[in-house]
mmCIF file of C-alpha atoms in Angstrom:
data_model
loop_
_atom_site.group_PDB
_atom_site.id
_atom_site.type_symbol
_atom_site.label_atom_id
_atom_site.label_comp_id
_atom_site.label_asym_id
_atom_site.label_seq_id
_atom_site.Cartn_x
_atom_site.Cartn_y
_atom_site.Cartn_z
ATOM 1 C CA MET V 192 -2.348 13.457 33.714
ATOM 2 C CA ALA V 193 -2.176 11.928 37.193
ATOM 3 C CA SER V 194 1.219 11.179 38.735
ATOM 4 C CA GLY V 195 0.543 7.428 38.672
ATOM 5 C CA ASP V 196 -0.225 7.546 34.948
ATOM 6 C CA GLN V 197 2.959 9.529 34.349
ATOM 7 C CA GLN V 198 5.019 6.853 36.103
ATOM 8 C CA ARG V 199 3.379 4.018 34.127
ATOM 9 C CA TYR V 200 3.636 5.781 30.739
ATOM 10 C CA PRO V 201 7.336 4.851 30.021
ATOM 11 C CA ALA V 202 6.613 1.240 30.933
ATOM 12 C CA VAL V 203 3.670 1.131 28.513
ATOM 13 C CA ILE V 204 5.851 2.546 25.714
ATOM 14 C CA LEU V 205 8.599 0.031 26.421
ATOM 15 C CA ARG V 206 6.167 -2.909 26.525
ATOM 16 C CA THR V 207 4.503 -1.816 23.260
ATOM 17 C CA ALA V 208 7.880 -1.349 21.544
ATOM 18 C CA SER V 209 9.058 -4.787 22.691
ATOM 19 C CA ASP V 210 5.838 -6.405 21.448
ATOM 20 C CA TYR V 211 6.308 -4.914 18.007
ATOM 21 C CA ALA V 212 10.057 -5.695 18.061
ATOM 22 C CA TRP V 213 9.691 -9.450 18.515
ATOM 23 C CA ARG V 214 6.947 -9.562 15.900
ATOM 24 C CA LEU V 215 9.203 -7.739 13.444
ATOM 25 C CA LEU V 216 12.031 -10.153 14.263
ATOM 26 C CA VAL V 217 9.761 -13.113 13.532
ATOM 27 C CA LEU V 218 8.675 -11.583 10.236
ATOM 28 C CA ALA V 219 12.283 -10.793 9.293
ATOM 29 C CA GLY V 220 13.337 -14.358 10.118
ATOM 30 C CA ALA V 221 10.485 -15.801 8.079
ATOM 31 C CA PHE V 222 11.347 -13.534 5.144
ATOM 32 C CA TYR V 223 15.012 -14.571 5.349
ATOM 33 C CA VAL V 224 14.109 -18.266 5.353
ATOM 34 C CA VAL V 225 11.785 -17.795 2.362
ATOM 35 C CA VAL V 226 14.478 -15.944 0.400
ATOM 36 C CA ARG V 227 17.073 -18.627 1.187
ATOM 37 C CA VAL V 228 14.737 -21.427 0.150
ATOM 38 C CA LEU V 229 13.758 -19.689 -3.071
ATOM 39 C CA SER V 230 17.415 -18.952 -3.842
ATOM 40 C CA GLY V 231 18.169 -22.662 -3.645
ATOM 41 C CA LEU V 232 15.275 -23.535 -5.968
ATOM 42 C CA THR V 233 15.891 -21.031 -8.758
ATOM 43 C CA THR V 234 15.755 -23.750 -11.416
ATOM 44 C CA VAL V 235 12.116 -24.323 -10.457
ATOM 45 C CA VAL V 236 11.047 -20.919 -9.109
ATOM 46 C CA ILE V 237 12.233 -18.766 -12.028
ATOM 47 C CA PRO V 238 10.543 -20.846 -14.782
ATOM 48 C CA PHE V 239 7.299 -20.919 -12.803
ATOM 49 C CA LEU V 240 7.360 -17.152 -12.246
ATOM 50 C CA VAL V 241 8.100 -16.611 -15.941
ATOM 51 C CA ALA V 242 5.122 -18.830 -16.770
ATOM 52 C CA LEU V 243 2.967 -16.833 -14.338
ATOM 53 C CA LEU V 244 3.959 -13.532 -15.979
ATOM 54 C CA LEU V 245 3.314 -14.932 -19.457
ATOM 55 C CA CYS V 246 -0.020 -16.327 -18.300
ATOM 56 C CA ALA V 247 -1.049 -12.873 -17.089
ATOM 57 C CA LEU V 248 -0.184 -11.550 -20.544
ATOM 58 C CA LEU V 249 -1.789 -14.340 -22.607
ATOM 59 C CA GLN V 250 -4.797 -15.379 -20.532
ATOM 60 C CA PRO V 251 -7.027 -12.524 -21.836
ATOM 61 C CA LEU V 252 -6.620 -13.940 -25.356
ATOM 62 C CA THR V 253 -7.728 -17.378 -24.155
ATOM 63 C CA ALA V 254 -10.707 -15.855 -22.354
ATOM 64 C CA ARG V 255 -11.707 -13.942 -25.490
ATOM 65 C CA LEU V 256 -11.519 -17.096 -27.614
ATOM 66 C CA GLN V 257 -13.702 -18.915 -25.101
ATOM 67 C CA ARG V 258 -16.270 -16.113 -25.176
ATOM 68 C CA VAL V 259 -16.700 -16.568 -28.927
ATOM 69 C CA GLY V 260 -17.350 -20.297 -28.503
ATOM 70 C CA VAL V 261 -13.897 -21.899 -28.796
ATOM 71 C CA PRO V 262 -13.476 -24.859 -26.396
ATOM 72 C CA ARG V 263 -11.125 -24.245 -23.486
ATOM 73 C CA ALA V 264 -8.546 -26.842 -24.562
ATOM 74 C CA LEU V 265 -8.462 -25.532 -28.133
ATOM 75 C CA ALA V 266 -8.288 -21.922 -26.944
ATOM 76 C CA THR V 267 -5.347 -22.804 -24.709
ATOM 77 C CA ALA V 268 -3.574 -24.601 -27.557
ATOM 78 C CA ILE V 269 -4.104 -21.670 -29.951
ATOM 79 C CA THR V 270 -2.794 -19.181 -27.395
ATOM 80 C CA VAL V 271 0.328 -21.178 -26.543
ATOM 81 C CA VAL V 272 1.124 -21.970 -30.189
ATOM 82 C CA LEU V 273 0.762 -18.316 -31.188
ATOM 83 C CA ALA V 274 3.036 -17.266 -28.325
ATOM 84 C CA VAL V 275 5.699 -19.865 -29.196
ATOM 85 C CA VAL V 276 5.589 -18.947 -32.890
ATOM 86 C CA ALA V 277 5.896 -15.234 -32.089
ATOM 87 C CA VAL V 278 8.856 -15.738 -29.746
ATOM 88 C CA ALA V 279 10.580 -18.169 -32.128
ATOM 89 C CA GLY V 280 10.054 -15.778 -35.040
ATOM 90 C CA VAL V 281 11.545 -12.836 -33.176
ATOM 91 C CA LEU V 282 14.526 -14.903 -32.011
ATOM 92 C CA PHE V 283 15.126 -16.244 -35.529
ATOM 93 C CA LEU V 284 15.049 -12.722 -36.967
ATOM 94 C CA VAL V 285 17.414 -11.410 -34.323
ATOM 95 C CA ILE V 286 19.890 -14.299 -34.552
ATOM 96 C CA ASP V 287 19.845 -14.263 -38.362
ATOM 97 C CA LYS V 288 20.580 -10.531 -38.499
ATOM 98 C CA ALA V 289 23.251 -10.843 -35.819
ATOM 99 C CA ILE V 290 25.049 -13.644 -37.692
ATOM 100 C CA ALA V 291 24.850 -11.745 -40.978
ATOM 101 C CA GLN V 292 26.164 -8.454 -39.566
ATOM 102 C CA ALA V 293 28.626 -9.747 -36.949
ATOM 103 C CA PRO V 294 31.595 -9.985 -39.398
ATOM 104 C CA GLN V 295 31.061 -6.355 -40.432
ATOM 105 C CA PHE V 296 30.942 -5.300 -36.805
ATOM 106 C CA GLY V 297 34.095 -7.301 -36.026
ATOM 107 C CA ASP V 298 35.979 -5.671 -38.928
ATOM 108 C CA GLN V 299 34.927 -2.258 -37.661
ATOM 109 C CA ILE V 300 36.299 -3.058 -34.192
ATOM 110 C CA ASN V 301 39.593 -4.230 -35.734
ATOM 111 C CA ARG V 302 39.839 -0.946 -37.629
ATOM 112 C CA LEU V 303 39.011 0.961 -34.472
ATOM 113 C CA ILE V 304 41.808 -0.558 -32.354
ATOM 114 C CA PRO V 305 44.618 1.486 -34.005
ATOM 115 C CA ASP V 306 42.536 4.655 -33.561
ATOM 116 C CA VAL V 307 42.101 3.878 -29.862
ATOM 117 C CA GLU V 308 45.823 3.279 -29.465
ATOM 118 C CA HIS V 309 46.563 6.556 -31.245
ATOM 119 C CA TRP V 310 44.099 8.403 -29.002
ATOM 120 C CA LEU V 311 45.668 6.892 -25.896
ATOM 121 C CA GLU V 312 49.082 8.073 -27.046
ATOM 122 C CA ARG V 313 48.045 11.563 -28.196
ATOM 123 C CA GLY V 314 45.067 12.152 -25.906
ATOM 124 C CA PRO V 315 44.914 13.489 -22.356
ATOM 125 C CA PHE V 316 46.150 10.232 -20.796
ATOM 126 C CA LYS V 317 49.500 10.268 -22.696
ATOM 127 C CA VAL V 318 49.911 6.479 -22.610
ATOM 128 C CA SER V 319 53.075 5.412 -24.377
ATOM 129 C CA ALA V 320 53.215 2.676 -27.011
ATOM 130 C CA LYS V 321 55.472 0.671 -24.687
ATOM 131 C CA GLN V 322 52.821 0.721 -21.933
ATOM 132 C CA ILE V 323 50.131 -0.347 -24.415
ATOM 133 C CA ASN V 324 52.279 -3.252 -25.616
ATOM 134 C CA THR V 325 53.045 -4.241 -22.036
ATOM 135 C CA PHE V 326 49.351 -4.311 -21.169
ATOM 136 C CA SER V 327 48.561 -6.378 -24.275
ATOM 137 C CA THR V 328 51.335 -8.856 -23.401
ATOM 138 C CA LYS V 329 50.114 -9.215 -19.820
ATOM 139 C CA LEU V 330 46.566 -9.774 -21.022
ATOM 140 C CA SER V 331 47.700 -12.450 -23.476
ATOM 141 C CA ASN V 332 49.815 -14.194 -20.821
ATOM 142 C CA SER V 333 46.923 -14.099 -18.359
ATOM 143 C CA VAL V 334 44.642 -15.789 -20.871
ATOM 144 C CA THR V 335 47.306 -18.397 -21.661
ATOM 145 C CA LYS V 336 47.931 -19.226 -18.006
ATOM 146 C CA ASN V 337 44.235 -19.610 -17.265
ATOM 147 C CA THR V 338 43.367 -22.078 -20.006
ATOM 148 C CA SER V 339 42.241 -24.585 -17.396
ATOM 149 C CA ALA V 340 39.902 -22.015 -15.905
ATOM 150 C CA LEU V 341 38.566 -21.286 -19.380
ATOM 151 C CA ALA V 342 37.980 -24.996 -19.946
ATOM 152 C CA SER V 343 36.053 -25.315 -16.698
ATOM 153 C CA ALA V 344 34.068 -22.223 -17.677
ATOM 154 C CA ALA V 345 33.180 -23.928 -20.951
ATOM 155 C CA LEU V 346 31.964 -26.977 -19.036
ATOM 156 C CA SER V 347 29.896 -24.789 -16.745
ATOM 157 C CA THR V 348 28.486 -23.080 -19.835
ATOM 158 C CA GLY V 349 27.360 -26.459 -21.097
ATOM 159 C CA LYS V 350 25.678 -27.095 -17.770
ATOM 160 C CA THR V 351 24.056 -23.663 -17.983
ATOM 161 C CA VAL V 352 22.654 -24.471 -21.420
ATOM 162 C CA ALA V 353 21.149 -27.672 -20.005
ATOM 163 C CA ASP V 354 19.638 -25.701 -17.112
ATOM 164 C CA VAL V 355 18.196 -23.156 -19.548
ATOM 165 C CA LEU V 356 16.594 -25.878 -21.665
ATOM 166 C CA THR V 357 15.156 -27.479 -18.536
ATOM 167 C CA GLY V 358 13.800 -24.128 -17.399
ATOM 168 C CA VAL V 359 12.225 -23.434 -20.800
ATOM 169 C CA LEU V 360 10.442 -26.796 -20.823
ATOM 170 C CA LEU V 361 9.261 -26.339 -17.227
ATOM 171 C CA ALA V 362 8.030 -22.808 -17.985
ATOM 172 C CA LEU V 363 6.160 -24.019 -21.075
ATOM 173 C CA PHE V 364 4.590 -26.908 -19.158
ATOM 174 C CA SER V 365 3.541 -24.592 -16.316
ATOM 175 C CA LEU V 366 2.199 -22.016 -18.769
ATOM 176 C CA ILE V 367 -0.098 -24.558 -20.434
ATOM 177 C CA PHE V 368 -1.649 -25.635 -17.141
ATOM 178 C CA LEU V 369 -1.939 -22.088 -15.793
ATOM 179 C CA ILE V 370 -3.804 -20.927 -18.892
ATOM 180 C CA TYR V 371 -5.959 -24.044 -19.122
ATOM 181 C CA ASP V 372 -6.900 -24.477 -15.465
ATOM 182 C CA GLY V 373 -5.753 -21.374 -13.625
ATOM 183 C CA ARG V 374 -9.154 -20.886 -12.015
ATOM 184 C CA GLY V 375 -9.205 -24.482 -10.757
ATOM 185 C CA ILE V 376 -5.669 -24.146 -9.359
ATOM 186 C CA TRP V 377 -6.668 -20.971 -7.497
ATOM 187 C CA GLU V 378 -9.807 -22.588 -6.079
ATOM 188 C CA PHE V 379 -7.718 -25.539 -4.899
ATOM 189 C CA LEU V 380 -5.346 -23.185 -3.081
ATOM 190 C CA THR V 381 -8.129 -21.167 -1.470
ATOM 191 C CA ARG V 382 -9.704 -24.339 -0.070
ATOM 192 C CA ALA V 383 -6.645 -24.625 2.185
ATOM 193 C CA ILE V 384 -7.626 -21.310 3.836
ATOM 194 C CA PRO V 385 -9.921 -21.493 6.891
ATOM 195 C CA ARG V 386 -13.512 -20.823 5.902
ATOM 196 C CA PRO V 387 -13.866 -17.441 7.718
ATOM 197 C CA GLY V 388 -10.984 -15.955 5.712
ATOM 198 C CA ARG V 389 -11.607 -17.739 2.418
ATOM 199 C CA GLN V 390 -13.735 -15.025 0.840
ATOM 200 C CA THR V 391 -11.284 -12.284 1.792
ATOM 201 C CA THR V 392 -8.365 -14.315 0.422
ATOM 202 C CA ASP V 393 -10.217 -14.935 -2.816
ATOM 203 C CA ARG V 394 -10.991 -11.230 -3.208
ATOM 204 C CA ALA V 395 -7.370 -10.285 -2.508
ATOM 205 C CA GLY V 396 -6.031 -12.882 -4.956
ATOM 206 C CA ARG V 397 -8.334 -11.756 -7.751
ATOM 207 C CA ALA V 398 -7.310 -8.124 -7.211
ATOM 208 C CA ALA V 399 -3.636 -9.087 -7.342
ATOM 209 C CA TRP V 400 -4.193 -11.069 -10.558
ATOM 210 C CA ALA V 401 -6.015 -8.150 -12.185
ATOM 211 C CA THR V 402 -3.115 -5.863 -11.260
ATOM 212 C CA LEU V 403 -0.564 -8.296 -12.701
ATOM 213 C CA THR V 404 -2.542 -8.612 -15.934
ATOM 214 C CA HIS V 405 -2.741 -4.844 -16.404
ATOM 215 C CA TYR V 406 0.937 -4.440 -15.470
ATOM 216 C CA MET V 407 2.124 -6.965 -18.053
ATOM 217 C CA ARG V 408 -0.106 -5.501 -20.742
ATOM 218 C CA GLY V 409 1.084 -1.947 -20.059
ATOM 219 C CA THR V 410 4.744 -2.944 -19.778
ATOM 220 C CA LEU V 411 4.522 -4.741 -23.122
ATOM 221 C CA VAL V 412 3.279 -1.506 -24.715
ATOM 222 C CA VAL V 413 6.150 0.423 -23.104
ATOM 223 C CA ALA V 414 8.701 -2.182 -24.258
ATOM 224 C CA ALA V 415 7.379 -2.086 -27.820
ATOM 225 C CA PHE V 416 7.623 1.720 -27.791
ATOM 226 C CA HIS V 417 11.262 1.639 -26.634
ATOM 227 C CA GLY V 418 12.174 -1.041 -29.164
ATOM 228 C CA VAL V 419 10.616 0.841 -32.084
ATOM 229 C CA VAL V 420 12.230 4.158 -31.092
ATOM 230 C CA ILE V 421 15.730 2.694 -30.797
ATOM 231 C CA ALA V 422 15.294 0.665 -34.001
ATOM 232 C CA VAL V 423 14.249 3.742 -36.010
ATOM 233 C CA THR V 424 17.145 5.738 -34.546
ATOM 234 C CA LEU V 425 19.755 3.103 -35.377
ATOM 235 C CA LEU V 426 18.352 2.607 -38.883
ATOM 236 C CA ALA V 427 18.505 6.352 -39.526
ATOM 237 C CA LEU V 428 22.136 6.417 -38.388
ATOM 238 C CA GLY V 429 23.075 3.374 -40.464
ATOM 239 C CA VAL V 430 24.134 1.289 -37.445
ATOM 240 C CA PRO V 431 24.242 -2.519 -37.855
ATOM 241 C CA LEU V 432 22.728 -5.096 -35.489
ATOM 242 C CA VAL V 433 19.506 -3.073 -35.279
ATOM 243 C CA ALA V 434 17.241 -6.043 -34.485
ATOM 244 C CA PRO V 435 19.358 -7.481 -31.614
ATOM 245 C CA LEU V 436 19.905 -4.067 -30.062
ATOM 246 C CA ALA V 437 16.230 -3.114 -30.319
ATOM 247 C CA LEU V 438 15.258 -6.427 -28.696
ATOM 248 C CA ILE V 439 17.735 -5.878 -25.847
ATOM 249 C CA VAL V 440 16.338 -2.392 -25.189
ATOM 250 C CA ALA V 441 12.765 -3.705 -25.312
ATOM 251 C CA LEU V 442 13.582 -6.471 -22.833
ATOM 252 C CA GLY V 443 15.338 -3.946 -20.606
ATOM 253 C CA SER V 444 12.073 -2.000 -20.438
ATOM 254 C CA PHE V 445 10.663 -4.701 -18.148
ATOM 255 C CA VAL V 446 12.864 -3.144 -15.442
ATOM 256 C CA PRO V 447 11.007 0.149 -14.826
ATOM 257 C CA LEU V 448 12.673 3.576 -14.843
ATOM 258 C CA VAL V 449 16.257 2.455 -15.590
ATOM 259 C CA GLY V 450 16.095 -0.732 -17.666
ATOM 260 C CA ALA V 451 15.734 0.809 -21.125
ATOM 261 C CA VAL V 452 18.459 3.393 -20.490
ATOM 262 C CA VAL V 453 20.950 0.835 -19.155
ATOM 263 C CA ALA V 454 20.265 -1.513 -22.072
ATOM 264 C CA GLY V 455 20.486 1.422 -24.473
ATOM 265 C CA VAL V 456 24.084 2.095 -23.429
ATOM 266 C CA LEU V 457 25.042 -0.946 -25.510
ATOM 267 C CA ALA V 458 23.278 0.541 -28.541
ATOM 268 C CA ALA V 459 25.088 3.837 -27.974
ATOM 269 C CA GLY V 460 28.413 1.989 -27.806
ATOM 270 C CA VAL V 461 27.758 0.136 -31.065
ATOM 271 C CA ALA V 462 26.713 3.393 -32.742
ATOM 272 C CA THR V 463 29.932 5.025 -31.547
ATOM 273 C CA VAL V 464 32.057 2.176 -32.904
ATOM 274 C CA GLU V 465 30.277 2.142 -36.272
ATOM 275 C CA GLN V 466 29.459 5.779 -37.021
ATOM 276 C CA GLY V 467 31.546 7.807 -34.624
ATOM 277 C CA VAL V 468 31.087 9.825 -31.464
ATOM 278 C CA VAL V 469 28.333 12.039 -32.908
ATOM 279 C CA ALA V 470 26.142 9.016 -33.629
ATOM 280 C CA GLY V 471 26.705 7.722 -30.111
ATOM 281 C CA VAL V 472 25.730 11.089 -28.627
ATOM 282 C CA ILE V 473 22.570 11.152 -30.768
ATOM 283 C CA VAL V 474 21.581 7.707 -29.471
ATOM 284 C CA VAL V 475 22.160 8.849 -25.879
ATOM 285 C CA ILE V 476 20.002 11.958 -26.438
ATOM 286 C CA VAL V 477 17.231 9.819 -27.947
ATOM 287 C CA LEU V 478 17.445 7.464 -24.946
ATOM 288 C CA VAL V 479 17.117 10.360 -22.500
ATOM 289 C CA ILE V 480 14.093 11.788 -24.342
ATOM 290 C CA ASP V 481 12.613 8.315 -24.650
ATOM 291 C CA ASN V 482 13.016 7.769 -20.914
ATOM 292 C CA GLN V 483 11.288 11.090 -20.175
ATOM 293 C CA VAL V 484 8.368 10.121 -22.422
ATOM 294 C CA GLU V 485 8.071 6.860 -20.501
ATOM 295 C CA ALA V 486 8.245 8.554 -17.103
ATOM 296 C CA HIS V 487 5.760 11.363 -17.844
ATOM 297 C CA LEU V 488 3.425 9.817 -20.400
ATOM 298 C CA LEU V 489 3.573 6.045 -20.755
ATOM 299 C CA GLN V 490 3.986 5.046 -17.121
ATOM 300 C CA PRO V 491 1.261 7.351 -15.717
ATOM 301 C CA PHE V 492 -1.323 6.747 -18.452
ATOM 302 C CA VAL V 493 -0.565 3.184 -19.614
ATOM 303 C CA VAL V 494 0.702 1.454 -16.463
ATOM 304 C CA GLY V 495 -0.005 3.893 -13.629
ATOM 305 C CA ARG V 496 -3.771 3.792 -14.185
ATOM 306 C CA TYR V 497 -3.807 0.347 -12.607
ATOM 307 C CA ILE V 498 -0.576 0.290 -10.552
ATOM 308 C CA HIS V 499 -0.887 2.662 -7.580
ATOM 309 C CA VAL V 500 2.673 2.564 -6.214
ATOM 310 C CA HIS V 501 4.805 5.536 -5.176
ATOM 311 C CA PRO V 502 8.031 6.066 -7.221
ATOM 312 C CA LEU V 503 10.147 5.795 -4.065
ATOM 313 C CA ALA V 504 8.629 2.380 -3.378
ATOM 314 C CA VAL V 505 9.451 1.378 -6.963
ATOM 315 C CA VAL V 506 13.121 2.342 -6.539
ATOM 316 C CA LEU V 507 13.406 0.525 -3.204
ATOM 317 C CA ALA V 508 11.714 -2.559 -4.645
ATOM 318 C CA LEU V 509 14.085 -2.571 -7.627
ATOM 319 C CA ALA V 510 17.132 -2.320 -5.381
ATOM 320 C CA THR V 511 15.881 -5.050 -3.043
ATOM 321 C CA GLY V 512 14.965 -7.399 -5.880
ATOM 322 C CA ALA V 513 18.290 -6.876 -7.632
ATOM 323 C CA LEU V 514 20.268 -7.534 -4.442
ATOM 324 C CA ALA V 515 18.270 -10.647 -3.574
ATOM 325 C CA PHE V 516 17.843 -12.318 -6.987
ATOM 326 C CA GLY V 517 19.880 -10.333 -9.518
ATOM 327 C CA ILE V 518 18.411 -9.185 -12.836
ATOM 328 C CA PHE V 519 15.373 -11.429 -12.551
ATOM 329 C CA GLY V 520 14.697 -10.027 -9.099
ATOM 330 C CA ALA V 521 14.692 -6.504 -10.547
ATOM 331 C CA ILE V 522 12.196 -7.634 -13.207
ATOM 332 C CA ILE V 523 9.700 -9.160 -10.782
ATOM 333 C CA ALA V 524 10.162 -6.682 -7.915
ATOM 334 C CA VAL V 525 7.704 -4.026 -9.089
ATOM 335 C CA PRO V 526 4.876 -6.356 -10.184
ATOM 336 C CA THR V 527 5.276 -8.312 -6.945
ATOM 337 C CA MET V 528 5.000 -5.176 -4.855
ATOM 338 C CA ALA V 529 2.057 -3.906 -6.932
ATOM 339 C CA CYS V 530 0.227 -7.224 -6.518
ATOM 340 C CA ILE V 531 0.833 -7.238 -2.758
ATOM 341 C CA ASN V 532 -0.428 -3.660 -2.547
ATOM 342 C CA SER V 533 -3.612 -4.511 -4.481
ATOM 343 C CA ALA V 534 -4.171 -7.695 -2.482
ATOM 344 C CA VAL V 535 -3.841 -5.921 0.861
ATOM 345 C CA ARG V 536 -6.138 -3.078 -0.203
ATOM 346 C CA ALA V 537 -8.738 -5.524 -1.523
ATOM 347 C CA GLY V 538 -8.505 -7.665 1.594
ATOM 348 C CA LEU V 539 -9.030 -4.627 3.818
ATOM 349 C CA GLY V 540 -11.821 -3.293 1.622
ATOM 350 C CA VAL V 541 -9.931 -0.092 0.746
ATOM 351 C CA PRO V 542 -11.077 1.411 -2.582
ATOM 352 C CA GLU V 543 -8.385 1.711 -5.262
ATOM 353 C CA GLN V 544 -9.066 5.392 -5.871
ATOM 354 C CA GLU V 545 -9.120 6.332 -2.198
ATOM 355 C CA ASP V 546 -6.248 8.767 -2.594
ATOM 356 C CA GLU V 547 -8.080 10.631 -5.338
ATOM 357 C CA MET V 548 -11.331 10.999 -3.442
ATOM 358 C CA GLU V 549 -12.140 14.323 -1.928
ATOM 359 C CA PRO V 550 -12.018 14.348 1.853
ATOM 360 C CA GLU V 551 -15.340 14.352 3.560
ATOM 361 C CA ARG V 552 -16.372 17.861 4.362
ATOM 362 C CA VAL V 553 -16.751 18.440 8.076
ATOM 363 C CA PRO V 554 -19.890 20.477 8.808
ATOM 364 C CA GLU V 555 -19.107 23.824 10.309
ATOM 365 C CA PRO V 556 -20.573 24.597 13.753
ATOM 366 C CA PRO V 557 -23.582 26.887 13.726
ATOM 367 C CA ALA V 558 -22.863 30.544 14.083
ATOM 368 C CA ALA V 559 -23.095 31.899 17.580
ATOM 369 C CA THR V 560 -26.282 33.814 18.318
ATOM 370 C CA ASP V 561 -27.048 36.307 20.987
ATOM 371 C CA PRO V 562 -28.600 34.739 24.068
ATOM 372 C CA PRO V 563 -32.282 35.421 24.439
ATOM 373 C CA ALA V 564 -33.161 38.434 26.425
ATOM 374 C CA PRO V 565 -34.245 37.672 29.982
ATOM 375 C CA VAL V 566 -37.941 37.674 30.596
ATOM 376 C CA PRO V 567 -38.864 40.620 32.811
#
């Protein structure tokens, strides 16, 4: 390298780094603004995203009904009604069982309190009865002194119920239109893209939608598996509240890798309260085995066939989503990242199975041969 090039090389590096730095700052600022705006519109954003996820799950049924000759409006109505009936039926079953078995569970907790006090006195912590009574008195006084705070919490709970009802209606309304005219909505959005990039945007959007559809379908299978396993386990152990606990574990499965285990801790706690420590340990063992089956069988073969995302990226996405938007952020983090990955690959024309393709074999140079003998 010439001396002049050597002198200019640090300047080139610095200029390139600064160019990338201000671009990254702009992107970070734009991302921050988007997150702040979405955080202030959760009452609208969350119901719409829920409707989008449900549409990805239900739209294949509508498409199948249309293929057999059912009109689009009727197919949409049948799909939505079936979904509402299924959800309402599951909720009714869960709430009915919970109300019927809650008194039994409460009596068991009341019988357990003296055992806990005895264990605290005789166990490794050696807590005296006077200390236990002092703690109970302080807790009672704290509740008594904060009755106004409890009243305001009740009012905020009423407001939360109103927000939930509003969100449910908005999600249902959005779901109907997404199923009925999702293609028209997408075409309307793509018309806002400049014509040279319209085809690429359309291809990327369709790839992202296909990924979301497969993700929701596979995750539903995984959730059903977790729910059935925990329900059978609790029934075998004679633990009450089987339906609510199985539903909680199934819903927790929509957070990959850790959701079912974290939700299953509640089931293990109920089993411990009802049937003792051995039952709780059995539930924990079943949860660990169940999680291994998900990680090594269900995720690779049911979900991973269509979602090409590295496990490290999944963990980082979960952490980022949870920090930004809480539990709902953890739920949508992985499908969002998977859709972005598919959209970018489709937009760039990268094949989905590129990583599994064999590298192109480089032809070897011809073997060296002896030079021809000189002509005399």
